[in-house]
XYZ file of C-alpha atoms in Angstrom:
94
model
C 40.071 22.471 -16.302
C 37.248 20.306 -17.162
C 37.163 16.348 -17.476
C 36.326 14.591 -20.765
C 33.098 13.019 -21.155
C 32.978 9.411 -19.880
C 36.442 9.566 -18.014
C 36.937 7.821 -14.857
C 36.476 11.004 -12.659
C 32.984 11.754 -13.906
C 30.735 8.757 -15.129
C 28.221 9.504 -18.125
C 24.512 9.602 -17.628
C 23.683 6.326 -18.981
C 26.155 4.557 -16.808
C 24.056 5.571 -13.814
C 21.585 2.855 -12.800
C 18.488 4.033 -10.441
C 18.523 2.415 -7.169
C 14.668 1.933 -7.295
C 14.898 -0.663 -10.260
C 15.263 -4.200 -9.097
C 17.683 -6.465 -11.027
C 16.282 -9.977 -11.433
C 18.697 -12.549 -11.426
C 17.453 -14.866 -14.253
C 16.558 -12.054 -16.756
C 13.896 -13.258 -19.275
C 15.371 -16.972 -19.330
C 14.059 -17.513 -15.738
C 10.382 -17.583 -17.178
C 10.923 -20.400 -19.728
C 11.540 -23.993 -19.167
C 14.447 -25.954 -20.246
C 12.542 -27.492 -23.118
C 11.390 -23.990 -24.169
C 14.929 -22.776 -24.086
C 16.041 -25.990 -25.872
C 13.702 -25.108 -28.744
C 14.536 -21.513 -28.776
C 18.191 -22.522 -29.176
C 17.423 -25.064 -32.106
C 15.518 -22.129 -33.951
C 18.409 -19.918 -33.716
C 20.739 -22.308 -34.926
C 18.595 -23.056 -37.850
C 18.103 -19.177 -38.477
C 21.880 -18.841 -38.555
C 22.361 -21.544 -40.877
C 19.824 -19.950 -43.284
C 22.486 -17.166 -43.436
C 25.669 -19.252 -44.444
C 26.454 -18.255 -47.844
C 27.502 -22.068 -49.218
C 30.094 -22.686 -51.852
C 28.964 -23.903 -55.054
C 30.210 -27.243 -56.530
C 32.902 -25.776 -58.456
C 34.079 -23.997 -55.348
C 33.869 -26.756 -53.395
C 35.898 -28.974 -55.708
C 38.820 -26.354 -56.201
C 38.820 -25.910 -52.299
C 39.121 -29.728 -51.727
C 41.777 -30.132 -54.439
C 43.987 -27.183 -52.705
C 43.696 -28.867 -49.357
C 44.460 -32.273 -50.584
C 47.323 -31.103 -52.672
C 48.623 -29.112 -49.571
C 48.257 -32.163 -47.115
C 50.057 -34.364 -49.614
C 53.108 -31.867 -49.733
C 53.216 -31.630 -46.012
C 53.423 -35.428 -45.797
C 55.997 -35.849 -48.205
C 57.879 -32.774 -46.407
C 57.422 -34.687 -42.957
C 58.517 -37.946 -44.352
C 61.710 -36.300 -45.770
C 62.600 -34.696 -42.328
C 61.875 -37.866 -40.372
C 64.051 -39.838 -42.972
C 66.748 -37.619 -42.579
C 66.595 -37.259 -38.837
C 66.576 -41.065 -38.803
C 69.695 -41.333 -40.528
C 71.359 -38.726 -38.436
C 70.517 -40.482 -35.099
C 71.804 -43.908 -36.543
C 74.960 -41.969 -37.742
C 75.549 -40.138 -34.118
C 74.438 -43.262 -32.066
C 75.918 -46.028 -34.373
């Protein structure tokens, strides 16, 4: 019976690395200085920020309203639970 392609016993041809090829430790980054790497990083950050789909004013207003409403409900819930536990502790411990 033959093994499936890519199984543990028979590695794929693409997984084999020729021994004559030397592997550099730094790769492409070893050639650049720290300032060039920092500049490249900032250029990549700006490029990614240009890809962001920013919300419109209406979306931002509705999202903000939902968050504030949810936070107010959670504050009220925690306050009620804290008030109840405070009275329970006073009842139990005098």
